[in-house]
Coordinates of C-alpha atoms in Angstrom, one line a residue:
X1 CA 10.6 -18.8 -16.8
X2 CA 8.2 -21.6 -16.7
X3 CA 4.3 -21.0 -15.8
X4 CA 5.0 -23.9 -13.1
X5 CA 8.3 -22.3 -11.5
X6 CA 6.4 -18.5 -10.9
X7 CA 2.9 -20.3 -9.4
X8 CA 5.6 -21.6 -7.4
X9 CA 7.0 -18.3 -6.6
X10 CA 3.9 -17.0 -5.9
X11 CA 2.9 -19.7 -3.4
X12 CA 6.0 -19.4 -0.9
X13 CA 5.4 -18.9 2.7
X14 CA 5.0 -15.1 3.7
X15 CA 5.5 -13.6 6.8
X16 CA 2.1 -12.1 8.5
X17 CA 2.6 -8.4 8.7
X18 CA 2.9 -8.5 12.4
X19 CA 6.2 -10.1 12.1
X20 CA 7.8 -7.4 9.7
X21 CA 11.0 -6.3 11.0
X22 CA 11.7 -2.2 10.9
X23 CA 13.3 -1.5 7.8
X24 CA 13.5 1.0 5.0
X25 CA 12.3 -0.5 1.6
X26 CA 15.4 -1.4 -0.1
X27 CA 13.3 -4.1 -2.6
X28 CA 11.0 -6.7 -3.1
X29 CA 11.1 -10.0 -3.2
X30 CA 8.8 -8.9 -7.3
X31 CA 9.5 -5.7 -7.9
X32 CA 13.0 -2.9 -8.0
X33 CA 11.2 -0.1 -8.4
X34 CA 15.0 1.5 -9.6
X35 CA 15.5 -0.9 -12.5
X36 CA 15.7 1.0 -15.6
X37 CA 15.4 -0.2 -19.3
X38 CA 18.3 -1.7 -20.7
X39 CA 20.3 0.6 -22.8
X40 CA 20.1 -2.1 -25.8
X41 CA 16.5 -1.3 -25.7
X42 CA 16.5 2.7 -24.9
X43 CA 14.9 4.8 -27.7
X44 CA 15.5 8.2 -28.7
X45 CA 13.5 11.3 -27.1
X46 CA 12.5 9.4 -24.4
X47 CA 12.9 10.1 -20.8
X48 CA 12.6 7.8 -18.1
X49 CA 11.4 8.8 -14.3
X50 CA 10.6 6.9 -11.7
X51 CA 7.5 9.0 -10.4
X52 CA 5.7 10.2 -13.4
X53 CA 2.5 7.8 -13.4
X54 CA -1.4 9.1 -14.2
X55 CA -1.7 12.9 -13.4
X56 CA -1.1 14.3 -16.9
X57 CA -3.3 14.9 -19.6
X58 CA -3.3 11.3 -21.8
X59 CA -2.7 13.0 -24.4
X60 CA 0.6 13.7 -23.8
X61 CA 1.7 10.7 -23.4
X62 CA 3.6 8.5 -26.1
X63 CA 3.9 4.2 -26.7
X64 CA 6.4 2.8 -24.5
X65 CA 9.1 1.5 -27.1
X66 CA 7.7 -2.5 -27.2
X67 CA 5.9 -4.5 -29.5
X68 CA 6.5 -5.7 -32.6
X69 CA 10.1 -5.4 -33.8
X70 CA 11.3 -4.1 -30.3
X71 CA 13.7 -6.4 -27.7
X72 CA 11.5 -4.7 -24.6
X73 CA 8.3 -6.3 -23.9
X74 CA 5.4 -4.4 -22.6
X75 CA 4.8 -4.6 -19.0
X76 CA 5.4 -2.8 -15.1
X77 CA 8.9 -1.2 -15.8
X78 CA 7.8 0.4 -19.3
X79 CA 4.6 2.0 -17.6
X80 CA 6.7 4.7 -16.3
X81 CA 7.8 5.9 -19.7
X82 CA 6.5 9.1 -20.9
X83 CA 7.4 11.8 -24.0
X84 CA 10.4 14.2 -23.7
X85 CA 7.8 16.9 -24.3
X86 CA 5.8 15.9 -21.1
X87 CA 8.5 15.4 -18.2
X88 CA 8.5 18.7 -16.6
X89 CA 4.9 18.6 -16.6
X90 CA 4.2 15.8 -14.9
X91 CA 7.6 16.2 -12.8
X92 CA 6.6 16.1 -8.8
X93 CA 5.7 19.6 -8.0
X94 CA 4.5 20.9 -11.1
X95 CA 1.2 18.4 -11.0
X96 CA 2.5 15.0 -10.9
X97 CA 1.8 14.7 -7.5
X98 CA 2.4 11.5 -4.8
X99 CA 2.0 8.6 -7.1
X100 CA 1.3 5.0 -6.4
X101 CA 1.7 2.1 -4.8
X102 CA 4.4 2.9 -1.7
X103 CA 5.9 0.9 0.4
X104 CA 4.4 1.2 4.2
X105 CA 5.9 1.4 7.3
X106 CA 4.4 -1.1 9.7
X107 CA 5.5 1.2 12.7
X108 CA 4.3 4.0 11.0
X109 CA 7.2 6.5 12.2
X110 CA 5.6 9.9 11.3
X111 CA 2.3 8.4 10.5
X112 CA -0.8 10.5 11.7
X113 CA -3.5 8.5 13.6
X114 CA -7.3 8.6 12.7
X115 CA -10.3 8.7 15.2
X116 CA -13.5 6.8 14.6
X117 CA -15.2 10.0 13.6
X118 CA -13.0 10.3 10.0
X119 CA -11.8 6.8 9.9
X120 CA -15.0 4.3 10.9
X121 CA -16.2 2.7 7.6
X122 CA -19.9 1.6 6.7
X123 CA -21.3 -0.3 4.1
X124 CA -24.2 -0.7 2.4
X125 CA -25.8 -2.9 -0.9
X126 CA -27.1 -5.7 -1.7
X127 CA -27.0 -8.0 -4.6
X128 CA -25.9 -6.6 -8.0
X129 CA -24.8 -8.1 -10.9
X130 CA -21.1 -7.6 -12.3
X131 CA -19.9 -8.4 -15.5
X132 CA -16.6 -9.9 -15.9
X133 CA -14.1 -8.0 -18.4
X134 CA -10.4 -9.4 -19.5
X135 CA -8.4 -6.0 -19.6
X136 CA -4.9 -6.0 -20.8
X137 CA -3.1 -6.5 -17.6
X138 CA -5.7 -7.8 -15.2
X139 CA -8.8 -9.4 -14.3
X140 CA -11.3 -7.3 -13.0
X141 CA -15.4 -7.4 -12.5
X142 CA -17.0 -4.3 -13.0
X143 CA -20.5 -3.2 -11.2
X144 CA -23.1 -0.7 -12.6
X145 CA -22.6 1.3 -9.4
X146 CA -26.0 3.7 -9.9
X147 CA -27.6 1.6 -12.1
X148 CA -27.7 -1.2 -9.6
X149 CA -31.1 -2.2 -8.2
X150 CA -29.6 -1.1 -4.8
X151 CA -25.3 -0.7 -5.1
X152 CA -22.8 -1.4 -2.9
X153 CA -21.9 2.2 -1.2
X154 CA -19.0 3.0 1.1
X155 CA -19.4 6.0 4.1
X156 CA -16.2 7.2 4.8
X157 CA -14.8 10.9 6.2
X158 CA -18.6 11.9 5.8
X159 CA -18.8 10.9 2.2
X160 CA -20.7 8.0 0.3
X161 CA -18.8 6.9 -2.6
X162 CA -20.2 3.7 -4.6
X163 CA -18.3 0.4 -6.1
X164 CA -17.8 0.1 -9.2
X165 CA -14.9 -2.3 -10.0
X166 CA -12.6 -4.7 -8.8
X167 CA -9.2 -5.8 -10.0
X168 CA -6.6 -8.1 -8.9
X169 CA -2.8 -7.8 -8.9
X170 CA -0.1 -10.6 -8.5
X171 CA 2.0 -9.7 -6.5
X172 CA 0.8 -7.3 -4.4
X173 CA 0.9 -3.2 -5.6
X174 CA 2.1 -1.8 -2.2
X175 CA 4.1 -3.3 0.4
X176 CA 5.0 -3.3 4.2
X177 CA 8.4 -2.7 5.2
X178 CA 9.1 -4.1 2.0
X179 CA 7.2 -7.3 1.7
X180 CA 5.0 -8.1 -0.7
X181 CA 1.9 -10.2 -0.5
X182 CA 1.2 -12.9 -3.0
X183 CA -2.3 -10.9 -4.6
X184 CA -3.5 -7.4 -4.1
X185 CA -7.3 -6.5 -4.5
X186 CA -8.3 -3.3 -5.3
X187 CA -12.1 -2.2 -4.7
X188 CA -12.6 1.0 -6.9
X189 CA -15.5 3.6 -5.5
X190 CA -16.3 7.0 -7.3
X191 CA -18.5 9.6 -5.8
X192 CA -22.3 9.5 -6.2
X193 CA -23.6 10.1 -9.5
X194 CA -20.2 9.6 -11.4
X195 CA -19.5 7.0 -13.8
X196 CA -15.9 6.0 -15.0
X197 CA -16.5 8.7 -18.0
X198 CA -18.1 11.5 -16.0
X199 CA -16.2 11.3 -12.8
X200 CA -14.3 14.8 -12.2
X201 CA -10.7 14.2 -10.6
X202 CA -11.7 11.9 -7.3
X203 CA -11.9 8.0 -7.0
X204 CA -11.5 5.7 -3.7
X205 CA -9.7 2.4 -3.7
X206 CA -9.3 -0.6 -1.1
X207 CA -6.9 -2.2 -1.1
X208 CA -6.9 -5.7 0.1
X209 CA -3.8 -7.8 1.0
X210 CA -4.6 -12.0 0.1
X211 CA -2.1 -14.3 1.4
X212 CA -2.1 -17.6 1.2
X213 CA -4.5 -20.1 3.5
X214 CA -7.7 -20.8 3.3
X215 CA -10.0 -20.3 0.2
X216 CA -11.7 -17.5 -0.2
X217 CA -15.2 -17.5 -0.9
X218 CA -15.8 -14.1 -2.5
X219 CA -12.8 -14.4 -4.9
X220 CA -14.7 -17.9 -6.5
X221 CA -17.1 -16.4 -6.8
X222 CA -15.4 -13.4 -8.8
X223 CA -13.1 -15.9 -10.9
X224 CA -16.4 -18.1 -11.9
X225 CA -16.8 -20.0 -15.4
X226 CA -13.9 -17.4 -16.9
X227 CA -13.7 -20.0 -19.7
X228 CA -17.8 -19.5 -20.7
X229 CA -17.0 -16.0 -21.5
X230 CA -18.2 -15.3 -24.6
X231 CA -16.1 -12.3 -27.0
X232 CA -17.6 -9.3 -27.2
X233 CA -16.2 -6.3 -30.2
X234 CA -12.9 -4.7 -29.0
X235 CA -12.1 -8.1 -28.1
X236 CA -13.2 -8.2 -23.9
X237 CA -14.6 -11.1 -22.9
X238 CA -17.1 -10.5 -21.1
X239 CA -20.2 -12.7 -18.8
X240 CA -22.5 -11.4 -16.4
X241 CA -22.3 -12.8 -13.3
X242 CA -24.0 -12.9 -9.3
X243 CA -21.3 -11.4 -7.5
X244 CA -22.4 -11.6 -3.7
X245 CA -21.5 -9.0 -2.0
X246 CA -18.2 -7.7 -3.0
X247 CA -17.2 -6.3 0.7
X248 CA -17.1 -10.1 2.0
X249 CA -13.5 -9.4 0.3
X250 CA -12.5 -7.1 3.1
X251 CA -10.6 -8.3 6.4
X252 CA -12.8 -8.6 9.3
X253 CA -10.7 -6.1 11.5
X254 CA -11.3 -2.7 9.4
X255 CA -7.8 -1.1 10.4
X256 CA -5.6 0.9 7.6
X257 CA -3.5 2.9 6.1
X258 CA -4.8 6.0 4.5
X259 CA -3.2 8.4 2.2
X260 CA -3.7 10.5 -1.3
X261 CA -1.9 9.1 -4.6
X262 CA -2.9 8.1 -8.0
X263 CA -4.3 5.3 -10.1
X264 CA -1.6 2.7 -11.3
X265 CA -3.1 0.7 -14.1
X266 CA -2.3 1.1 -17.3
X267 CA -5.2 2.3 -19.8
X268 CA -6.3 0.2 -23.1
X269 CA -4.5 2.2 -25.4
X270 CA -1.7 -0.4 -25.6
X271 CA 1.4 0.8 -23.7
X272 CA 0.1 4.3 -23.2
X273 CA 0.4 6.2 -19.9
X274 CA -3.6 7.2 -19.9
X275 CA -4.0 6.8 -16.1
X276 CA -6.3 4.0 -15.2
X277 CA -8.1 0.7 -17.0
X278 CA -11.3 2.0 -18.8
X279 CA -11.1 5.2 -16.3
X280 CA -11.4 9.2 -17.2
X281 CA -8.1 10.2 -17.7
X282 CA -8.8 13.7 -15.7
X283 CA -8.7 11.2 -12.5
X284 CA -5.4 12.2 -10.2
X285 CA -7.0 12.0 -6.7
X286 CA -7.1 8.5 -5.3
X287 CA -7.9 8.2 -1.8
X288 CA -5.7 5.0 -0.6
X289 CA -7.5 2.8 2.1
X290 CA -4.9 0.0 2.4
X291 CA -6.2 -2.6 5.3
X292 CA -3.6 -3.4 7.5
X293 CA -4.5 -7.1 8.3
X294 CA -4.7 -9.6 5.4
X295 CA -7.3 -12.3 4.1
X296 CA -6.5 -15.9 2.9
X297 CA -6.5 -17.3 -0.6
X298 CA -5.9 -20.7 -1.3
X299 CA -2.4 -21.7 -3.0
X300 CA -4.8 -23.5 -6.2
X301 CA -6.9 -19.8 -6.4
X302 CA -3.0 -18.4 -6.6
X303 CA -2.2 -20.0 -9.0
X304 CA -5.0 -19.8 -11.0
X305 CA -4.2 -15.8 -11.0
X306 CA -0.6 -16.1 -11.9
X307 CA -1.6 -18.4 -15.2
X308 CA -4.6 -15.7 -16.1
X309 CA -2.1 -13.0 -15.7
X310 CA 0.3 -14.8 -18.1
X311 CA -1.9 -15.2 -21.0
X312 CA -2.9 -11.0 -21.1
X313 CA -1.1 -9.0 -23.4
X314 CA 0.2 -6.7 -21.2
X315 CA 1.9 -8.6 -18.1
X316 CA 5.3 -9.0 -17.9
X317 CA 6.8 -12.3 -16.1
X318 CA 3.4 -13.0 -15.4
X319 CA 3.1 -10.0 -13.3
X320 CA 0.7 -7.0 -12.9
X321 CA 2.0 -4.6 -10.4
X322 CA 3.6 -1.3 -11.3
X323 CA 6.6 -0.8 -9.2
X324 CA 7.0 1.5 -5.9
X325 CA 6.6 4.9 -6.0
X326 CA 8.7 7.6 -4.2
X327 CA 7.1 9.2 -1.2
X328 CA 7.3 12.3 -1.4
X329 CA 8.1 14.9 1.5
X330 CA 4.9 16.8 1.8
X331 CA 2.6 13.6 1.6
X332 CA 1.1 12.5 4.8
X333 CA -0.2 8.6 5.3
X334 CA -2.8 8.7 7.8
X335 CA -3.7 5.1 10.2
X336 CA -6.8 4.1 11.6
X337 CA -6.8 1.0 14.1
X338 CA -4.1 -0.4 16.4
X339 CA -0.2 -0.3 14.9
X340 CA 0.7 -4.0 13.6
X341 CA 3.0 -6.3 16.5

């Protein structure tokens, strides 16, 4: 497919998330999160499940079959994959846990609400520099959290937990009802006095829906003189940048979804299953924050995403979000704010 033909894809009209119509998710509009590899392309000794995704020990998990020599490129559906030897582990129920994204119900039948004691947010920071890093399947600006002169810090639930990345997705990770919206940001937080490689099993994440409208300040910011970056070993590219404050990314009306799942990046080992981008593998508690109402991009900052996306190695169709996840019975999503109309 031409680069021209998925900006345009990308760019369509959505609806607002107060028009979604009640509905069980049945597919998106990017992802089937019950595709399965082509048999053509199927390898020996591997198994193939749909909600295996980040909980495991990285260790146990093998290369997707792409690459070199291989019909199957690397991307979303081969993310999934994982050794013969490490299905039952990682099987829901013996540690594999609720994965992510899922698809959210804008009614939220069987949703538990949140007062303002456990679901008020505050923030905190000022200035702090970021550096700019091209991972394999997204474009993310990473903070130096404690190291900052003063970092940005989220209060939440009676716990501080500071920034210390943020990636973008196109299309959007999780959806609603099951739409999708054009970009996804996700704000990573880990608790105080953790770094990516000392963090114990706990990270936050907002997640931010961007539709499209008017330009977003914050994201131009973020996206700044990507060309100047200069190549660093290991190949990342790499620029320090003033990033503003990262939390002028959020929606002005704070109301969300809230539940516990798992990381869904893909680590830089290639097409391994280590759970996260440059994160401690040990990491299998994610606290979701997904904000109900969305912010704007513009259709050019859009597009600028989509032809990123389709020059990293990983990507595939231009695209960087793993596909729905099962929800299983015993997770509970939590809401905070008014119910979408």
């Amino acid at each position: 497919m031409h680069r021209l033909q998925l900006c345009i894809l990308f760019i369509l009209p959505f609806a607002t998330f107060a028009a979604f119509t009640k509905q069980k998710y049945t597919g998106g509009l990017f992802s089937d999160p019950t595709q399965k590899p082509q048999p053509s392309v199927a390898v020996n000794a591997w198994s193939y499940y749909p909600n295996t995704f980040g909980t495991c020990n990285g260790t146990t998990f093998d290369s997707c079959p792409c690459g070199a020599g291989t019909a199957e490129p690397c991307g979303p559906l081969n993310w999934p994959y994982i050794s013969a030897a490490c299905f039952q582990t990682c099987l829901p129920g013996n540690g594999g846990g609720q994965q992510s994204p899922i698809n959210l119900d804008a009614f939220e039948e069987g949703y538990e609400g949140l007062g303002k004691a456990r679901g008020r947010m505050k923030f905190s920071g000022g200035r702090c520099a970021g550096l700019i890093k091209k991972g394999l399947s997204t474009y993310e600006v990473v903070f130096f959290g404690d190291a900052c002169r003063k970092p940005f810090t989220l209060t939440v639930d009676g716990q501080v937990w500071v920034l210390w990345q943020i990636h973008l997705h196109g299309p959007s990770e999780h959806s609603v009802n099951g739409i999708y919206s054009p970009v996804e940001a996700h704000m990573v937080h880990l608790p105080v006095g953790k770094t990516p490689t000392t963090a114990d099993t706990n990270a936050l994440v907002l997640a931010v829906f961007l539709r499209p409208g008017k330009a977003n300040r914050l994201f131009n910011i973020l996206t700044a003189r990507h060309a100047d970056e200069g190549t660093v070993p290991g190949g990342k590219q790499v620029r320090m940048v003033k990033a503003g404050n990262p939390y002028w990314l959020l929606p002005k009306r704070k109301d969300y979804w809230h539940y516990q799942g798992s990381l869904t990046t893909v680590s830089y080992g290639g097409c391994q299953l280590n759970p996260g981008l440059s994160f401690n593998s040990t990491i299998n508690n994610v606290q979701w924050y997904v904000f109900k109402h969305q912010q704007t991009v513009s259709a050019s900052q859009i597009a600028w995403l989509t032809d990123y996306l389709c020059g990293l190695p990983l990507p595939y169709l231009c695209t960087s979000n793993r596909p729905l996840q099962e929800i299983l019975p015993e997770t509970q999503v939590y809401s905070y704010g008014k119910v979408l109309k």
